[in-house]
């Protein structure tokens, strides 16, 4: 790995039932960095060093199912309640009542849920790429996605256990990483009829300036060790509204839906900042929502920043994202001190 990875401390902690691996660096207020798909803690390598240098205790876990953390085999172990429970366990391990949370992709989903279910544990939240959507009790999006987009939609293809794993296995791990991490498409990821999404994604022959072959190999080596089933189980344990409940089966769906019903209509009131790349597929499909009034009504204390870039913005625009995060952390801390005076 790069020299950055050699400077972090590795540790494992026990949550309720599984072991989570994470890295840490620095001292000061706690900041949790939550990665997305297909990633592990290494996706935050730039922000770890930057924030630690500026006086923060930075902790970047491998989320359950990813990297060197335990990977339960059943998708039922990847519900939103499990994800929030893992984050609470991390805060408890470090004896911190509150922490700053930064999440990208699936890490952003986990962060929004933490803000919704346990706002008392969050000082402030920075979401990269994934905004907050209000829970809709009448929408089961996996079914609607199949009706609207068909089987070629990547989320639909990820639902069947083993299907994506078999398709990925036709390529070496480095190629799979290049197909996902270097994606430049801005349209919805729908493979043509009869084609798997991994076959539809292009393999870039030229690397962009923000990532090296060595760094891509770090990803490839880790996924060769851990496999893809754990990360894919996030998709298999969802009725994706980015803040909705599990839709693995009717029984499981009903149980989680009932648990989350108590938060129906609840706003996210913790200070929050949303950062996205203007060429991110997700942003392209939610541009009107993100830049309009509804998002800010649901998250009253919200700042929105749109940068020139794609989905993996914390790597592509590492310095800018790091500075945006630091600016937010300092602002929230200053506001907190001012409110106590």
PDB file of C-alpha atoms in Angstrom, residues 110-336:
ATOM      1  CA  UNK A 110     -25.528   4.764   6.955  1.00  0.00           C
ATOM      2  CA  UNK A 111     -24.737   8.320   8.037  1.00  0.00           C
ATOM      3  CA  UNK A 112     -28.191   9.641   7.161  1.00  0.00           C
ATOM      4  CA  UNK A 113     -29.767   6.815   9.136  1.00  0.00           C
ATOM      5  CA  UNK A 114     -27.548   7.553  12.127  1.00  0.00           C
ATOM      6  CA  UNK A 115     -28.650  11.196  11.965  1.00  0.00           C
ATOM      7  CA  UNK A 116     -32.283  10.101  11.757  1.00  0.00           C
ATOM      8  CA  UNK A 117     -32.282   7.422  14.452  1.00  0.00           C
ATOM      9  CA  UNK A 118     -29.615   8.721  16.859  1.00  0.00           C
ATOM     10  CA  UNK A 119     -29.127  12.458  16.299  1.00  0.00           C
ATOM     11  CA  UNK A 120     -27.891  12.740  19.881  1.00  0.00           C
ATOM     12  CA  UNK A 121     -24.666  10.991  18.815  1.00  0.00           C
ATOM     13  CA  UNK A 122     -23.879  13.224  15.812  1.00  0.00           C
ATOM     14  CA  UNK A 123     -22.144  16.619  15.962  1.00  0.00           C
ATOM     15  CA  UNK A 124     -22.449  17.148  12.234  1.00  0.00           C
ATOM     16  CA  UNK A 125     -22.697  15.094   9.055  1.00  0.00           C
ATOM     17  CA  UNK A 126     -21.051  15.419   5.652  1.00  0.00           C
ATOM     18  CA  UNK A 127     -22.675  13.329   2.922  1.00  0.00           C
ATOM     19  CA  UNK A 128     -20.869  12.684  -0.334  1.00  0.00           C
ATOM     20  CA  UNK A 129     -22.883  11.728  -3.434  1.00  0.00           C
ATOM     21  CA  UNK A 130     -26.060  10.479  -1.697  1.00  0.00           C
ATOM     22  CA  UNK A 131     -28.673  12.979  -0.458  1.00  0.00           C
ATOM     23  CA  UNK A 132     -31.384  12.331   2.107  1.00  0.00           C
ATOM     24  CA  UNK A 133     -34.768  11.209   0.830  1.00  0.00           C
ATOM     25  CA  UNK A 134     -37.871  11.047   2.972  1.00  0.00           C
ATOM     26  CA  UNK A 135     -39.226   7.587   3.622  1.00  0.00           C
ATOM     27  CA  UNK A 136     -42.226   6.737   1.439  1.00  0.00           C
ATOM     28  CA  UNK A 137     -44.347   4.015   3.078  1.00  0.00           C
ATOM     29  CA  UNK A 138     -46.129   3.248  -0.187  1.00  0.00           C
ATOM     30  CA  UNK A 139     -43.101   2.745  -2.440  1.00  0.00           C
ATOM     31  CA  UNK A 140     -41.160  -0.476  -2.949  1.00  0.00           C
ATOM     32  CA  UNK A 141     -38.518   0.688  -5.353  1.00  0.00           C
ATOM     33  CA  UNK A 142     -36.949  -2.637  -6.248  1.00  0.00           C
ATOM     34  CA  UNK A 143     -40.265  -3.621  -7.822  1.00  0.00           C
ATOM     35  CA  UNK A 144     -40.700  -0.237  -9.475  1.00  0.00           C
ATOM     36  CA  UNK A 145     -37.113  -0.298 -10.782  1.00  0.00           C
ATOM     37  CA  UNK A 146     -37.789  -3.620 -12.493  1.00  0.00           C
ATOM     38  CA  UNK A 147     -40.920  -2.198 -14.078  1.00  0.00           C
ATOM     39  CA  UNK A 148     -39.291   1.042 -15.238  1.00  0.00           C
ATOM     40  CA  UNK A 149     -35.726   0.006 -16.072  1.00  0.00           C
ATOM     41  CA  UNK A 150     -35.936  -3.752 -16.514  1.00  0.00           C
ATOM     42  CA  UNK A 151     -33.448  -6.446 -15.578  1.00  0.00           C
ATOM     43  CA  UNK A 152     -30.507  -4.531 -17.000  1.00  0.00           C
ATOM     44  CA  UNK A 153     -30.543  -1.996 -14.167  1.00  0.00           C
ATOM     45  CA  UNK A 154     -27.512  -2.695 -11.984  1.00  0.00           C
ATOM     46  CA  UNK A 155     -29.439  -2.652  -8.684  1.00  0.00           C
ATOM     47  CA  UNK A 156     -31.863  -5.241 -10.063  1.00  0.00           C
ATOM     48  CA  UNK A 157     -28.982  -7.440 -11.205  1.00  0.00           C
ATOM     49  CA  UNK A 158     -27.405  -7.227  -7.743  1.00  0.00           C
ATOM     50  CA  UNK A 159     -30.521  -8.671  -6.064  1.00  0.00           C
ATOM     51  CA  UNK A 160     -30.083 -12.368  -6.946  1.00  0.00           C
ATOM     52  CA  UNK A 161     -27.510 -14.023  -4.648  1.00  0.00           C
ATOM     53  CA  UNK A 162     -24.479 -15.135  -6.638  1.00  0.00           C
ATOM     54  CA  UNK A 163     -25.438 -13.562  -9.948  1.00  0.00           C
ATOM     55  CA  UNK A 164     -23.154 -10.525  -9.817  1.00  0.00           C
ATOM     56  CA  UNK A 165     -20.364 -12.559  -8.224  1.00  0.00           C
ATOM     57  CA  UNK A 166     -20.403 -14.985 -11.148  1.00  0.00           C
ATOM     58  CA  UNK A 167     -20.401 -12.135 -13.646  1.00  0.00           C
ATOM     59  CA  UNK A 168     -17.539 -10.323 -11.884  1.00  0.00           C
ATOM     60  CA  UNK A 169     -15.525 -13.557 -11.845  1.00  0.00           C
ATOM     61  CA  UNK A 170     -15.149 -13.389 -15.621  1.00  0.00           C
ATOM     62  CA  UNK A 171     -12.650 -10.582 -15.059  1.00  0.00           C
ATOM     63  CA  UNK A 172      -9.555 -10.201 -12.927  1.00  0.00           C
ATOM     64  CA  UNK A 173     -10.006  -8.089  -9.797  1.00  0.00           C
ATOM     65  CA  UNK A 174      -8.011  -5.157 -11.119  1.00  0.00           C
ATOM     66  CA  UNK A 175     -10.277  -4.903 -14.157  1.00  0.00           C
ATOM     67  CA  UNK A 176     -13.400  -4.997 -11.984  1.00  0.00           C
ATOM     68  CA  UNK A 177     -12.014  -2.146  -9.896  1.00  0.00           C
ATOM     69  CA  UNK A 178     -11.233  -0.096 -12.984  1.00  0.00           C
ATOM     70  CA  UNK A 179     -14.727  -0.649 -14.356  1.00  0.00           C
ATOM     71  CA  UNK A 180     -16.340   0.722 -11.195  1.00  0.00           C
ATOM     72  CA  UNK A 181     -13.918   3.281  -9.798  1.00  0.00           C
ATOM     73  CA  UNK A 182     -13.105   4.945 -13.117  1.00  0.00           C
ATOM     74  CA  UNK A 183     -16.679   5.168 -14.325  1.00  0.00           C
ATOM     75  CA  UNK A 184     -17.464   8.330 -16.271  1.00  0.00           C
ATOM     76  CA  UNK A 185     -20.998   7.544 -17.442  1.00  0.00           C
ATOM     77  CA  UNK A 186     -23.602  10.105 -16.420  1.00  0.00           C
ATOM     78  CA  UNK A 187     -26.656   8.113 -17.517  1.00  0.00           C
ATOM     79  CA  UNK A 188     -28.472   5.504 -15.447  1.00  0.00           C
ATOM     80  CA  UNK A 189     -26.520   2.237 -15.379  1.00  0.00           C
ATOM     81  CA  UNK A 190     -28.711  -0.058 -17.446  1.00  0.00           C
ATOM     82  CA  UNK A 191     -27.092  -2.864 -19.421  1.00  0.00           C
ATOM     83  CA  UNK A 192     -28.637  -3.868 -22.762  1.00  0.00           C
ATOM     84  CA  UNK A 193     -31.032  -6.800 -22.753  1.00  0.00           C
ATOM     85  CA  UNK A 194     -29.230 -10.043 -21.931  1.00  0.00           C
ATOM     86  CA  UNK A 195     -26.020  -8.322 -20.785  1.00  0.00           C
ATOM     87  CA  UNK A 196     -24.598  -8.119 -17.268  1.00  0.00           C
ATOM     88  CA  UNK A 197     -23.759  -4.663 -15.957  1.00  0.00           C
ATOM     89  CA  UNK A 198     -20.098  -5.579 -15.412  1.00  0.00           C
ATOM     90  CA  UNK A 199     -19.851  -6.405 -19.136  1.00  0.00           C
ATOM     91  CA  UNK A 200     -21.522  -3.110 -20.028  1.00  0.00           C
ATOM     92  CA  UNK A 201     -19.079  -0.989 -18.021  1.00  0.00           C
ATOM     93  CA  UNK A 202     -16.013   0.075 -19.967  1.00  0.00           C
ATOM     94  CA  UNK A 203     -12.410  -0.575 -18.949  1.00  0.00           C
ATOM     95  CA  UNK A 204     -10.431   2.620 -19.241  1.00  0.00           C
ATOM     96  CA  UNK A 205      -7.104   2.233 -21.034  1.00  0.00           C
ATOM     97  CA  UNK A 206      -5.809   5.501 -19.574  1.00  0.00           C
ATOM     98  CA  UNK A 207      -5.805   6.286 -15.873  1.00  0.00           C
ATOM     99  CA  UNK A 208      -7.031   9.693 -14.685  1.00  0.00           C
ATOM    100  CA  UNK A 209      -4.497  11.791 -12.752  1.00  0.00           C
ATOM    101  CA  UNK A 210      -6.206  11.236  -9.386  1.00  0.00           C
ATOM    102  CA  UNK A 211      -5.421   7.522  -9.022  1.00  0.00           C
ATOM    103  CA  UNK A 212      -2.445   5.301  -9.821  1.00  0.00           C
ATOM    104  CA  UNK A 213      -2.128   1.711 -10.955  1.00  0.00           C
ATOM    105  CA  UNK A 214      -0.618   0.912  -7.548  1.00  0.00           C
ATOM    106  CA  UNK A 215      -3.629   2.359  -5.726  1.00  0.00           C
ATOM    107  CA  UNK A 216      -6.051   0.438  -7.928  1.00  0.00           C
ATOM    108  CA  UNK A 217      -4.077  -2.713  -7.171  1.00  0.00           C
ATOM    109  CA  UNK A 218      -4.612  -2.086  -3.436  1.00  0.00           C
ATOM    110  CA  UNK A 219      -8.354  -2.302  -4.070  1.00  0.00           C
ATOM    111  CA  UNK A 220      -7.963  -5.367  -6.263  1.00  0.00           C
ATOM    112  CA  UNK A 221      -5.855  -7.210  -3.702  1.00  0.00           C
ATOM    113  CA  UNK A 222      -8.284  -6.487  -0.873  1.00  0.00           C
ATOM    114  CA  UNK A 223     -11.346  -7.623  -2.818  1.00  0.00           C
ATOM    115  CA  UNK A 224      -9.507 -10.739  -3.905  1.00  0.00           C
ATOM    116  CA  UNK A 225      -9.147 -11.512  -0.188  1.00  0.00           C
ATOM    117  CA  UNK A 226     -12.658 -10.544   0.937  1.00  0.00           C
ATOM    118  CA  UNK A 227     -14.818 -11.128  -2.140  1.00  0.00           C
ATOM    119  CA  UNK A 228     -17.866  -9.177  -3.298  1.00  0.00           C
ATOM    120  CA  UNK A 229     -20.722 -10.946  -1.502  1.00  0.00           C
ATOM    121  CA  UNK A 230     -20.579  -8.798   1.642  1.00  0.00           C
ATOM    122  CA  UNK A 231     -20.733  -5.471  -0.224  1.00  0.00           C
ATOM    123  CA  UNK A 232     -23.414  -6.791  -2.597  1.00  0.00           C
ATOM    124  CA  UNK A 233     -25.526  -7.854   0.382  1.00  0.00           C
ATOM    125  CA  UNK A 234     -26.203  -4.161   1.031  1.00  0.00           C
ATOM    126  CA  UNK A 235     -28.204  -4.104  -2.190  1.00  0.00           C
ATOM    127  CA  UNK A 236     -29.873  -7.396  -1.381  1.00  0.00           C
ATOM    128  CA  UNK A 237     -31.073  -6.100   1.975  1.00  0.00           C
ATOM    129  CA  UNK A 238     -32.905  -3.095   0.716  1.00  0.00           C
ATOM    130  CA  UNK A 239     -35.900  -1.566  -0.897  1.00  0.00           C
ATOM    131  CA  UNK A 240     -33.753   1.239  -2.164  1.00  0.00           C
ATOM    132  CA  UNK A 241     -35.008   4.708  -1.408  1.00  0.00           C
ATOM    133  CA  UNK A 242     -31.590   5.439   0.096  1.00  0.00           C
ATOM    134  CA  UNK A 243     -33.271   5.705   3.484  1.00  0.00           C
ATOM    135  CA  UNK A 244     -35.856   2.967   3.230  1.00  0.00           C
ATOM    136  CA  UNK A 245     -36.188  -0.443   4.824  1.00  0.00           C
ATOM    137  CA  UNK A 246     -35.144  -3.958   3.947  1.00  0.00           C
ATOM    138  CA  UNK A 247     -36.966  -5.713   1.122  1.00  0.00           C
ATOM    139  CA  UNK A 248     -35.469  -9.198   1.108  1.00  0.00           C
ATOM    140  CA  UNK A 249     -38.798 -10.888   1.858  1.00  0.00           C
ATOM    141  CA  UNK A 250     -42.254  -9.771   2.875  1.00  0.00           C
ATOM    142  CA  UNK A 251     -41.715 -10.796   6.487  1.00  0.00           C
ATOM    143  CA  UNK A 252     -38.365  -9.023   6.726  1.00  0.00           C
ATOM    144  CA  UNK A 253     -39.673  -6.019   4.841  1.00  0.00           C
ATOM    145  CA  UNK A 254     -42.710  -5.647   7.094  1.00  0.00           C
ATOM    146  CA  UNK A 255     -40.641  -5.923  10.263  1.00  0.00           C
ATOM    147  CA  UNK A 256     -38.152  -3.231   9.245  1.00  0.00           C
ATOM    148  CA  UNK A 257     -40.867  -1.065   7.752  1.00  0.00           C
ATOM    149  CA  UNK A 258     -42.701  -1.150  11.081  1.00  0.00           C
ATOM    150  CA  UNK A 259     -39.508  -0.246  12.952  1.00  0.00           C
ATOM    151  CA  UNK A 260     -38.877   2.768  10.743  1.00  0.00           C
ATOM    152  CA  UNK A 261     -42.497   3.898  10.666  1.00  0.00           C
ATOM    153  CA  UNK A 262     -41.977   5.751  13.945  1.00  0.00           C
ATOM    154  CA  UNK A 263     -39.663   8.140  12.102  1.00  0.00           C
ATOM    155  CA  UNK A 264     -42.058   8.798   9.228  1.00  0.00           C
ATOM    156  CA  UNK A 265     -41.940  12.504   8.390  1.00  0.00           C
ATOM    157  CA  UNK A 266     -38.989  13.182  10.678  1.00  0.00           C
ATOM    158  CA  UNK A 267     -36.528  15.815   9.514  1.00  0.00           C
ATOM    159  CA  UNK A 268     -32.760  15.509   9.864  1.00  0.00           C
ATOM    160  CA  UNK A 269     -31.968  18.379  12.187  1.00  0.00           C
ATOM    161  CA  UNK A 270     -28.247  17.877  12.777  1.00  0.00           C
ATOM    162  CA  UNK A 271     -25.947  20.246  10.877  1.00  0.00           C
ATOM    163  CA  UNK A 272     -25.264  18.688   7.474  1.00  0.00           C
ATOM    164  CA  UNK A 273     -23.300  19.317   4.317  1.00  0.00           C
ATOM    165  CA  UNK A 274     -23.864  17.604   0.982  1.00  0.00           C
ATOM    166  CA  UNK A 275     -21.044  17.342  -1.556  1.00  0.00           C
ATOM    167  CA  UNK A 276     -21.371  15.830  -5.023  1.00  0.00           C
ATOM    168  CA  UNK A 277     -19.664  15.807  -8.380  1.00  0.00           C
ATOM    169  CA  UNK A 278     -21.601  17.473 -11.187  1.00  0.00           C
ATOM    170  CA  UNK A 279     -20.958  14.460 -13.437  1.00  0.00           C
ATOM    171  CA  UNK A 280     -21.932  11.857 -10.830  1.00  0.00           C
ATOM    172  CA  UNK A 281     -24.626   9.500 -12.125  1.00  0.00           C
ATOM    173  CA  UNK A 282     -26.531   9.887  -8.872  1.00  0.00           C
ATOM    174  CA  UNK A 283     -26.394  13.671  -8.997  1.00  0.00           C
ATOM    175  CA  UNK A 284     -27.497  13.739 -12.621  1.00  0.00           C
ATOM    176  CA  UNK A 285     -30.650  11.829 -11.686  1.00  0.00           C
ATOM    177  CA  UNK A 286     -31.386  13.933  -8.568  1.00  0.00           C
ATOM    178  CA  UNK A 287     -30.102  17.365  -9.661  1.00  0.00           C
ATOM    179  CA  UNK A 288     -33.480  19.100  -9.370  1.00  0.00           C
ATOM    180  CA  UNK A 289     -34.117  17.601  -5.941  1.00  0.00           C
ATOM    181  CA  UNK A 290     -30.643  18.361  -4.568  1.00  0.00           C
ATOM    182  CA  UNK A 291     -30.576  21.974  -5.765  1.00  0.00           C
ATOM    183  CA  UNK A 292     -34.248  22.653  -5.018  1.00  0.00           C
ATOM    184  CA  UNK A 293     -36.177  23.436  -1.838  1.00  0.00           C
ATOM    185  CA  UNK A 294     -37.432  19.985  -0.775  1.00  0.00           C
ATOM    186  CA  UNK A 295     -34.019  18.624   0.236  1.00  0.00           C
ATOM    187  CA  UNK A 296     -33.347  21.685   2.380  1.00  0.00           C
ATOM    188  CA  UNK A 297     -36.796  21.451   3.944  1.00  0.00           C
ATOM    189  CA  UNK A 298     -36.084  17.876   5.036  1.00  0.00           C
ATOM    190  CA  UNK A 299     -32.608  18.835   6.277  1.00  0.00           C
ATOM    191  CA  UNK A 300     -33.095  22.394   7.612  1.00  0.00           C
ATOM    192  CA  UNK A 301     -29.465  22.975   8.614  1.00  0.00           C
ATOM    193  CA  UNK A 302     -28.000  22.038   5.236  1.00  0.00           C
ATOM    194  CA  UNK A 303     -25.244  23.305   2.968  1.00  0.00           C
ATOM    195  CA  UNK A 304     -24.922  22.002  -0.622  1.00  0.00           C
ATOM    196  CA  UNK A 305     -21.646  22.044  -2.558  1.00  0.00           C
ATOM    197  CA  UNK A 306     -21.342  20.799  -6.147  1.00  0.00           C
ATOM    198  CA  UNK A 307     -17.834  20.204  -7.505  1.00  0.00           C
ATOM    199  CA  UNK A 308     -16.501  19.371 -10.940  1.00  0.00           C
ATOM    200  CA  UNK A 309     -16.193  15.594 -10.829  1.00  0.00           C
ATOM    201  CA  UNK A 310     -17.734  12.137 -10.804  1.00  0.00           C
ATOM    202  CA  UNK A 311     -18.955   9.676  -8.174  1.00  0.00           C
ATOM    203  CA  UNK A 312     -15.757   8.909  -6.244  1.00  0.00           C
ATOM    204  CA  UNK A 313     -15.304  12.581  -5.523  1.00  0.00           C
ATOM    205  CA  UNK A 314     -13.234  12.235  -2.313  1.00  0.00           C
ATOM    206  CA  UNK A 315     -10.493  10.649  -4.408  1.00  0.00           C
ATOM    207  CA  UNK A 316     -10.936  12.528  -7.675  1.00  0.00           C
ATOM    208  CA  UNK A 317     -11.012  15.942  -5.986  1.00  0.00           C
ATOM    209  CA  UNK A 318      -9.206  14.937  -2.798  1.00  0.00           C
ATOM    210  CA  UNK A 319      -7.832  18.326  -1.734  1.00  0.00           C
ATOM    211  CA  UNK A 320     -11.053  20.231  -2.371  1.00  0.00           C
ATOM    212  CA  UNK A 321     -13.194  17.660  -0.586  1.00  0.00           C
ATOM    213  CA  UNK A 322     -10.797  17.557   2.357  1.00  0.00           C
ATOM    214  CA  UNK A 323     -10.932  21.337   2.665  1.00  0.00           C
ATOM    215  CA  UNK A 324     -14.734  21.365   2.391  1.00  0.00           C
ATOM    216  CA  UNK A 325     -14.969  18.797   5.178  1.00  0.00           C
ATOM    217  CA  UNK A 326     -12.536  20.695   7.399  1.00  0.00           C
ATOM    218  CA  UNK A 327     -14.398  23.954   6.834  1.00  0.00           C
ATOM    219  CA  UNK A 328     -17.641  22.292   7.900  1.00  0.00           C
ATOM    220  CA  UNK A 329     -16.138  20.697  11.017  1.00  0.00           C
ATOM    221  CA  UNK A 330     -14.702  24.010  12.138  1.00  0.00           C
ATOM    222  CA  UNK A 331     -17.949  25.887  11.447  1.00  0.00           C
ATOM    223  CA  UNK A 332     -20.042  23.397  13.430  1.00  0.00           C
ATOM    224  CA  UNK A 333     -17.593  23.513  16.339  1.00  0.00           C
ATOM    225  CA  UNK A 334     -17.607  27.324  16.310  1.00  0.00           C
ATOM    226  CA  UNK A 335     -21.406  27.462  16.161  1.00  0.00           C
ATOM    227  CA  UNK A 336     -21.588  25.031  19.082  1.00  0.00           C
TER     228      UNK A 336
END
